PDB file of C-alpha atoms in Angstrom:
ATOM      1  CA  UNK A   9     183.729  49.924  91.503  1.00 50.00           C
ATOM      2  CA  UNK A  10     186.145  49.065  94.271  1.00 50.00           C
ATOM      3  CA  UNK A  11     185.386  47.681  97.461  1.00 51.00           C
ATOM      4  CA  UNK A  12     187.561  47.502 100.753  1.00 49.00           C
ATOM      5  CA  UNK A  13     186.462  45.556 104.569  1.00 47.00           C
ATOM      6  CA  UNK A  14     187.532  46.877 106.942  1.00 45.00           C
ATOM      7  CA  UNK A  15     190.038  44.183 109.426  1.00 40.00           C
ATOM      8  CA  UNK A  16     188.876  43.320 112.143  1.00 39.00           C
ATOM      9  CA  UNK A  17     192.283  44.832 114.067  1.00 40.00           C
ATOM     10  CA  UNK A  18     190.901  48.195 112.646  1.00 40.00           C
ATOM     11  CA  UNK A  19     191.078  51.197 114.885  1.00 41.00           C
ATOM     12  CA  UNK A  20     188.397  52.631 116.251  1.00 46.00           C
ATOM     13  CA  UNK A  21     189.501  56.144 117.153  1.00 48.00           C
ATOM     14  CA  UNK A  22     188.270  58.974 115.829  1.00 50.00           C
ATOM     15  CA  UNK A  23     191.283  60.405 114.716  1.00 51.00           C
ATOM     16  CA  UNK A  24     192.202  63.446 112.436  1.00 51.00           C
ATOM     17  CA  UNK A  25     194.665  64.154 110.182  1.00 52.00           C
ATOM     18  CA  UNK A  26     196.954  67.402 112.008  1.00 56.00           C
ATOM     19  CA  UNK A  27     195.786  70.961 111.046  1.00 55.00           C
ATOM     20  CA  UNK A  28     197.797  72.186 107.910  1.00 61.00           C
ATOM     21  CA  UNK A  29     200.795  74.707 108.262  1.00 71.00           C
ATOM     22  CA  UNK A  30     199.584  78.129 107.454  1.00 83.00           C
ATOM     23  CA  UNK A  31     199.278  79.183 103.535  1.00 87.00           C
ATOM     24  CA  UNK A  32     201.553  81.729 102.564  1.00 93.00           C
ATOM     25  CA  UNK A  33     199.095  83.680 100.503  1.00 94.00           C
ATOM     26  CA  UNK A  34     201.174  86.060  98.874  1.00 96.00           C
ATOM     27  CA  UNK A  35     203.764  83.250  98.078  1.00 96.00           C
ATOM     28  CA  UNK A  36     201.160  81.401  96.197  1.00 96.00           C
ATOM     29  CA  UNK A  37     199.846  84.765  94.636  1.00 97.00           C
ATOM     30  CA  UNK A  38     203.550  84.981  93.365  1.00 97.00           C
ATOM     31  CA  UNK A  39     203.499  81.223  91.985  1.00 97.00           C
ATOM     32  CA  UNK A  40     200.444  81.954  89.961  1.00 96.00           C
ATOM     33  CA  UNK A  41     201.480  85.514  88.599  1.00 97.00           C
ATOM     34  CA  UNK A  42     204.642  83.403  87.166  1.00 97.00           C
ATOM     35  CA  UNK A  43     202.811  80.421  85.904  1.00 97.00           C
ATOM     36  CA  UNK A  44     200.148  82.896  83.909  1.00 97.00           C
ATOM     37  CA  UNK A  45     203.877  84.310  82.707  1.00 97.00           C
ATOM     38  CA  UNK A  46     205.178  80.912  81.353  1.00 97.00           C
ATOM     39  CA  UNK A  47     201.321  80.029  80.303  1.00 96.00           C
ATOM     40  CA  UNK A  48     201.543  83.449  77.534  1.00 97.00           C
ATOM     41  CA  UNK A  49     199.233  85.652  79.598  1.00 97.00           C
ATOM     42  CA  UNK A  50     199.738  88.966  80.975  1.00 96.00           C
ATOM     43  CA  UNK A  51     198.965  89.146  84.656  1.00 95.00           C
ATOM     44  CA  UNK A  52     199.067  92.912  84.446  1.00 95.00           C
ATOM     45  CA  UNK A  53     195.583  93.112  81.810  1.00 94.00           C
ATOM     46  CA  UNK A  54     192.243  93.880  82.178  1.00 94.00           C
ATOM     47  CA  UNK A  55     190.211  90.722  83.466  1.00 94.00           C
ATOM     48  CA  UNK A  56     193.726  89.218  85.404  1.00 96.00           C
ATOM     49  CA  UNK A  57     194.137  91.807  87.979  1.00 95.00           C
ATOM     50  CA  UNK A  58     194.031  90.414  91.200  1.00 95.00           C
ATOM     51  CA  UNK A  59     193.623  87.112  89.901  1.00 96.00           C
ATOM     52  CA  UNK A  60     196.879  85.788  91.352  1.00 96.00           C
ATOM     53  CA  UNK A  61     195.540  87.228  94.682  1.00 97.00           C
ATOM     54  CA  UNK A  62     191.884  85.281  94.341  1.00 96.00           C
ATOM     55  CA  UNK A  63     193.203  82.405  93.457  1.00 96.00           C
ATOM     56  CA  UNK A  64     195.563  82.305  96.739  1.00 96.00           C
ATOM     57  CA  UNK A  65     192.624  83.014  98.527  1.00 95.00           C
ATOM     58  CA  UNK A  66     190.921  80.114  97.309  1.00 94.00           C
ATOM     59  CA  UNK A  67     193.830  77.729  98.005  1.00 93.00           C
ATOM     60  CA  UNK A  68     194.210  78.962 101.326  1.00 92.00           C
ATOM     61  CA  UNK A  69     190.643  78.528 102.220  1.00 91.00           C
ATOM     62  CA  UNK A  70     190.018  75.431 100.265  1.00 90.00           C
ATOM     63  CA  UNK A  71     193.033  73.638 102.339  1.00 88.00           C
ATOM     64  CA  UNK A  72     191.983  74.866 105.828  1.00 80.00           C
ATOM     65  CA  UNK A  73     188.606  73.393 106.031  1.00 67.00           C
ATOM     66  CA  UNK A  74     186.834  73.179 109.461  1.00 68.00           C
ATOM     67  CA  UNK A  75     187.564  70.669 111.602  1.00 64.00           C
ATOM     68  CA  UNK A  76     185.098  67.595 111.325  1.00 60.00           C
ATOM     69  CA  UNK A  77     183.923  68.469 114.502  1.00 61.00           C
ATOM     70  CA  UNK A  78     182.570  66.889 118.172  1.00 67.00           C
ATOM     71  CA  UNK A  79     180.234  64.202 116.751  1.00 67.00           C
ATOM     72  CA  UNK A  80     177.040  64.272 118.607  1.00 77.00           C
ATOM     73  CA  UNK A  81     175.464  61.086 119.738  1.00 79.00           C
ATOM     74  CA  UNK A  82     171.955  61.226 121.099  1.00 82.00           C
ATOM     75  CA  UNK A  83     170.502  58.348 123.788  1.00 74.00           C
ATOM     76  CA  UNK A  84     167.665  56.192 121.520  1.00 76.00           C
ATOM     77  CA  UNK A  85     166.771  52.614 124.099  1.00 73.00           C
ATOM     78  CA  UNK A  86     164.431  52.477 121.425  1.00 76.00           C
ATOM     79  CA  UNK A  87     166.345  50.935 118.791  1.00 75.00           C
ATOM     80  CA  UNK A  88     165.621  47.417 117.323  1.00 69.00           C
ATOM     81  CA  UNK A  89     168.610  46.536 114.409  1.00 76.00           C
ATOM     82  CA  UNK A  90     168.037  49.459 112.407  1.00 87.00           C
ATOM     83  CA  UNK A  91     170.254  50.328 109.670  1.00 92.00           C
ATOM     84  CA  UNK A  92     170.551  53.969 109.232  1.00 94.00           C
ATOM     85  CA  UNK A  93     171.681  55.687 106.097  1.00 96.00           C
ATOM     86  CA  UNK A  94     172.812  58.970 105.621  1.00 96.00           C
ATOM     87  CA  UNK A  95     172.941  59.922 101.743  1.00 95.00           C
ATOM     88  CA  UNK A  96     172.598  63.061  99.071  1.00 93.00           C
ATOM     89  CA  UNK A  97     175.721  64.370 101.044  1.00 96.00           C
ATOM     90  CA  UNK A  98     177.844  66.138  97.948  1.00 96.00           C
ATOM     91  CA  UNK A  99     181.561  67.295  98.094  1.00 96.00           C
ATOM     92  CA  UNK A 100     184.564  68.825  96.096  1.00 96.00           C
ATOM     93  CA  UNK A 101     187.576  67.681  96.716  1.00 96.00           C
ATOM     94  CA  UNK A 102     190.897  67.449  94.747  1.00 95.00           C
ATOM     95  CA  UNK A 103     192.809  64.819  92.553  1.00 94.00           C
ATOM     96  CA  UNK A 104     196.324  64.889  93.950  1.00 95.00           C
ATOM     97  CA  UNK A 105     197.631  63.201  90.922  1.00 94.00           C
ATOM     98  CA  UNK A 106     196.337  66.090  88.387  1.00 93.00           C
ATOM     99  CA  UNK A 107     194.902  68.698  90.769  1.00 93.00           C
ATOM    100  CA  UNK A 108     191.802  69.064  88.884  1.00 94.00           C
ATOM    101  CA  UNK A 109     188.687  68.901  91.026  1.00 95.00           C
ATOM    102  CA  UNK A 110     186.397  65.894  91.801  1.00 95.00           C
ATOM    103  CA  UNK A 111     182.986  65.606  92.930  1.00 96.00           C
ATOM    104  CA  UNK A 112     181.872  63.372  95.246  1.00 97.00           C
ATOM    105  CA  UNK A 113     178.635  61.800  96.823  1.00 97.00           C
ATOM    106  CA  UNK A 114     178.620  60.223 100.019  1.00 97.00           C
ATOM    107  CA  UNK A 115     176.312  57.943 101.527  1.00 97.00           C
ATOM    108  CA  UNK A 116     177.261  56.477 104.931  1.00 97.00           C
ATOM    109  CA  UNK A 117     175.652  53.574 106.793  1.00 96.00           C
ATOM    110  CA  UNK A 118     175.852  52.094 110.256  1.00 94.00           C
ATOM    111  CA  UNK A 119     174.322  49.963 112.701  1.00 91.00           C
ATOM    112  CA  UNK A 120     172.682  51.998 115.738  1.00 88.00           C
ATOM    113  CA  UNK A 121     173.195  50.383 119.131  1.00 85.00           C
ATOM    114  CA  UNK A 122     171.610  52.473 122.431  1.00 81.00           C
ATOM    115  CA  UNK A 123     172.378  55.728 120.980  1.00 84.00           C
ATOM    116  CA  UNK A 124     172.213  57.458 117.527  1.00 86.00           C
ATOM    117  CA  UNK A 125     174.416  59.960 115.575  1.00 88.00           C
ATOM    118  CA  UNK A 126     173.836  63.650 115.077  1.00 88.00           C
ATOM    119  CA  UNK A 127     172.579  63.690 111.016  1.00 88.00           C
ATOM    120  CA  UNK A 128     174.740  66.841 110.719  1.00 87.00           C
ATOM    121  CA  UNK A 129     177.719  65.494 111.555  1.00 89.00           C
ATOM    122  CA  UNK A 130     178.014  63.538 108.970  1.00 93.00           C
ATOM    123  CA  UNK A 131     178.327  66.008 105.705  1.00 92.00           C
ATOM    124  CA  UNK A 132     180.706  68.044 108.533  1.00 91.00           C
ATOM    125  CA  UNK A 133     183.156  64.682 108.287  1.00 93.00           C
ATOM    126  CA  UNK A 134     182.855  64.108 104.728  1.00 94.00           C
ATOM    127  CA  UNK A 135     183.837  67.800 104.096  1.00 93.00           C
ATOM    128  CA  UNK A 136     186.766  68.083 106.539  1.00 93.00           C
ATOM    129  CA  UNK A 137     188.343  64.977 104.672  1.00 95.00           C
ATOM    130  CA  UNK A 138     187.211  66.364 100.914  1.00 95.00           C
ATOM    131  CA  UNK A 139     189.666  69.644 101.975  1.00 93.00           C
ATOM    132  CA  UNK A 140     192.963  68.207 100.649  1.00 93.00           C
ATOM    133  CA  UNK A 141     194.653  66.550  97.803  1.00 95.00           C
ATOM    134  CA  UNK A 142     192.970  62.997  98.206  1.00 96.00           C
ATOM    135  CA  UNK A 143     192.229  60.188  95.473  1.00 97.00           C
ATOM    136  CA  UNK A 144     189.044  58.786  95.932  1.00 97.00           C
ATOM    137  CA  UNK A 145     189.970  55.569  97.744  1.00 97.00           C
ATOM    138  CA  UNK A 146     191.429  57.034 100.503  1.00 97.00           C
ATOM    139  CA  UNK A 147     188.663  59.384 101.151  1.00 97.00           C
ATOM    140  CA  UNK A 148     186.016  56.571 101.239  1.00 98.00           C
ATOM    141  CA  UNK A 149     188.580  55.125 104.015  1.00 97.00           C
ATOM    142  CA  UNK A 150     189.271  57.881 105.964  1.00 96.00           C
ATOM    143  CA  UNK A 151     185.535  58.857 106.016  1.00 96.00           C
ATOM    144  CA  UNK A 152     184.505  55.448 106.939  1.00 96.00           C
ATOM    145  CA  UNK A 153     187.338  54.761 109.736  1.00 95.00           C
ATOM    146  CA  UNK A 154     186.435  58.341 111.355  1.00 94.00           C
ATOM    147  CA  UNK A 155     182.308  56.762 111.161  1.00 93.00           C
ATOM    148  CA  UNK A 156     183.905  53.526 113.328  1.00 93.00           C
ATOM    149  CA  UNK A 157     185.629  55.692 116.063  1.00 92.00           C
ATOM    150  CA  UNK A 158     182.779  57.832 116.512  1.00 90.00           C
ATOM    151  CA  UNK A 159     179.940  55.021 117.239  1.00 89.00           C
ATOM    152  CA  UNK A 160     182.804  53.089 118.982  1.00 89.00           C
ATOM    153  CA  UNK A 161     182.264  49.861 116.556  1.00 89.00           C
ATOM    154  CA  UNK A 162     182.863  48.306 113.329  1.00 93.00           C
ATOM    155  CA  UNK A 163     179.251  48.701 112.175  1.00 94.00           C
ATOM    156  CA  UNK A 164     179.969  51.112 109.262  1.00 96.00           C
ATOM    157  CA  UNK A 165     179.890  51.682 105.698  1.00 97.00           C
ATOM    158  CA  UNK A 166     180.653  54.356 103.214  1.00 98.00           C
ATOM    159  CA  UNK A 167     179.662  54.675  99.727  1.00 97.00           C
ATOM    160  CA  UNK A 168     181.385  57.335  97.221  1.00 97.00           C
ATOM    161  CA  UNK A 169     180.478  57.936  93.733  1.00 96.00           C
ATOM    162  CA  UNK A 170     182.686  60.188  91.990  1.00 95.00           C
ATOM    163  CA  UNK A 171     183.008  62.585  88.727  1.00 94.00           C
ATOM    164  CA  UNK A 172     186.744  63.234  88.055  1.00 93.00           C
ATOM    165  CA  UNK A 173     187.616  65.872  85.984  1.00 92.00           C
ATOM    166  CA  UNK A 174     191.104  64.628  85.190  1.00 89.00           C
ATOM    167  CA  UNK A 175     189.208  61.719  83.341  1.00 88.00           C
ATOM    168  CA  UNK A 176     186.201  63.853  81.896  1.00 85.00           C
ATOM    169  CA  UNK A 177     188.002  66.980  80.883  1.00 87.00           C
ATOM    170  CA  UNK A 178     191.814  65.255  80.046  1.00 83.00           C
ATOM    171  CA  UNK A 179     193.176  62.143  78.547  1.00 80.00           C
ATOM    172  CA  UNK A 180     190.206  60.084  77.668  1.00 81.00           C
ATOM    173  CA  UNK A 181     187.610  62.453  78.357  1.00 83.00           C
ATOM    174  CA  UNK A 182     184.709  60.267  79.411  1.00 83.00           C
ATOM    175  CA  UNK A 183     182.260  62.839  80.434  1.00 82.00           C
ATOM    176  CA  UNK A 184     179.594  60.241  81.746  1.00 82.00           C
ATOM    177  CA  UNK A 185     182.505  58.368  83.820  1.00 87.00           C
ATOM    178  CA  UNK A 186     181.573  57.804  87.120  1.00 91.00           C
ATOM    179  CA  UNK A 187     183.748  55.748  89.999  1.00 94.00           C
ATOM    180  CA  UNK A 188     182.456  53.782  93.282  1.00 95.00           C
ATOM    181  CA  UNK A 189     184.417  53.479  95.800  1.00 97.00           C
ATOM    182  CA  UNK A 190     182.493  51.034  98.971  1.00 96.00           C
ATOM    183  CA  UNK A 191     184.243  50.893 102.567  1.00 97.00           C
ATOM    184  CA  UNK A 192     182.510  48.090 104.547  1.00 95.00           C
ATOM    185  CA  UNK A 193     183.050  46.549 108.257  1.00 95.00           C
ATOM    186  CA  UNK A 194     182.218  44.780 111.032  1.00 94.00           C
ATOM    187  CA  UNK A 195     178.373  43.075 110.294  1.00 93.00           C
ATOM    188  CA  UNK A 196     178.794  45.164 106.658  1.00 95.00           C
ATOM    189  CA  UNK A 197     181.454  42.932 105.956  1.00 92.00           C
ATOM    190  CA  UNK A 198     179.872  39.612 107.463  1.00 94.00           C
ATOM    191  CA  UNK A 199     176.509  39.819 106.835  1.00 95.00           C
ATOM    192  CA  UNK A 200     175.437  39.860 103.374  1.00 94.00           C
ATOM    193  CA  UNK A 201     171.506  40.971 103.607  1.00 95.00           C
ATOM    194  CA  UNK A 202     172.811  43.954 105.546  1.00 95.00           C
ATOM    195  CA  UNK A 203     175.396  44.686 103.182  1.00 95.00           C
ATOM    196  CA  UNK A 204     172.500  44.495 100.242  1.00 95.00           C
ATOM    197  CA  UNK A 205     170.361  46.567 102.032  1.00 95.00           C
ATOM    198  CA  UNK A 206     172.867  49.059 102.133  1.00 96.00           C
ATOM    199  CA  UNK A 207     173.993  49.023  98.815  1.00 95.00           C
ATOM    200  CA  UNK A 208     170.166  48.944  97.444  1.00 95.00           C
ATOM    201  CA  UNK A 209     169.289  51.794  98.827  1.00 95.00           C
ATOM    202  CA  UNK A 210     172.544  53.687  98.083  1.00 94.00           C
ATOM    203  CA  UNK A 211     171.856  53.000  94.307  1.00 92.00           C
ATOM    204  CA  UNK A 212     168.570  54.227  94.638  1.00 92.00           C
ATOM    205  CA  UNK A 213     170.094  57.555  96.050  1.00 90.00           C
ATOM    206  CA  UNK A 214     172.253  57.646  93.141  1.00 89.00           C
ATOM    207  CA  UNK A 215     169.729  56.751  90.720  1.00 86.00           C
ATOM    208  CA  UNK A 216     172.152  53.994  89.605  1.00 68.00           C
ATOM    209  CA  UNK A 217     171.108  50.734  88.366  1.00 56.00           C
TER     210      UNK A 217
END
């Protein structure tokens, strides 16, 4: 496992990454008709027709994920120190070292303070940053700094548990691998029965020990 805090200098924007440039789908279409060349195959068989053409599709949708949205926050006066976690949130994304895919789950934490997020907004943010080549670490970061923009304070933290299929299907092939990745800041990062409540309850989520 791998943990991060957050600095206190951290931004708290929301900011996202700039759309993508367009996909040339028929370029890519091209690309994989010649790799299946070079791999032995014969685009031009039964069971590989329009296979080139599906897989472009896939790329081109995969990499032009909807945006992670407007995040809703709703008025709560009612609120005394609650920690709210959001879990059971699961993703694909891919391994830019390998491009092989990776699943992840997400649970994210914060701090309420006079207002609460919209639930649905988080699994929209965890997929807008899953639709890329990413390595685990940065998602977990990217997810969590988005999290501290949108309630406007440090009070977050992120939780990622990932399969890797360029460890479970290549090189050593540990099937039962799993990675954590933990993003904490602010009172996450400062206040250690917080922090263990948090992580408690993610394992339990996880089923982990």
């Amino acid at each position: 496992m791998t943990t991060s805090v957050a600095s206190p200098a951290a931004a708290v924007t929301a900011a996202v990454p700039e759309p993508a440039a367009a996909i040339d789908t028929v370029r890519v279409a091209d690309l994989i008709m010649q790799l299946l060349v070079e791999l032995g195959e014969d685009p031009a068989r039964e069971g590989l027709i329009g296979t080139p053409d599906r897989v472009a599709a896939w790329w081109s949708a995969f990499l032009s994920p909807d945006g992670a949205a407007t995040a809703t926050c709703f008025t709560e006066s009612q609120l005394s120190g609650q920690l709210v976690i959001v879990g059971g949130m699961s993703v694909w994304s891919l391994c830019e070292h390998h491009m092989l895919p990776m699943n992840l789950q997400v649970a994210a934490g914060y701090v309420p303070d006079s207002e609460v997020v919209g639930l649905s907004k988080f699994g929209r943010i965890a997929q807008h940053f899953a639709g890329q080549l990413q390595v685990q670490e940065r998602f977990t970061r990217q997810v969590a700094e988005y999290l501290t923009g949108v309630i406007g304070r440090e009070d977050v933290a992120v939780a990622v548990r990932g399969v890797h299929l360029c460890m479970s299907m290549r090189g050593v092939r540990m099937e039962e691998a799993r990675t954590t990745t933990v993003h904490t800041g602010g009172r996450f990062g400062t206040d250690p029965v917080l922090s263990q409540q948090f992580l408690t309850v993610t394992a339990g989520l996880w089923g982990a020990p």
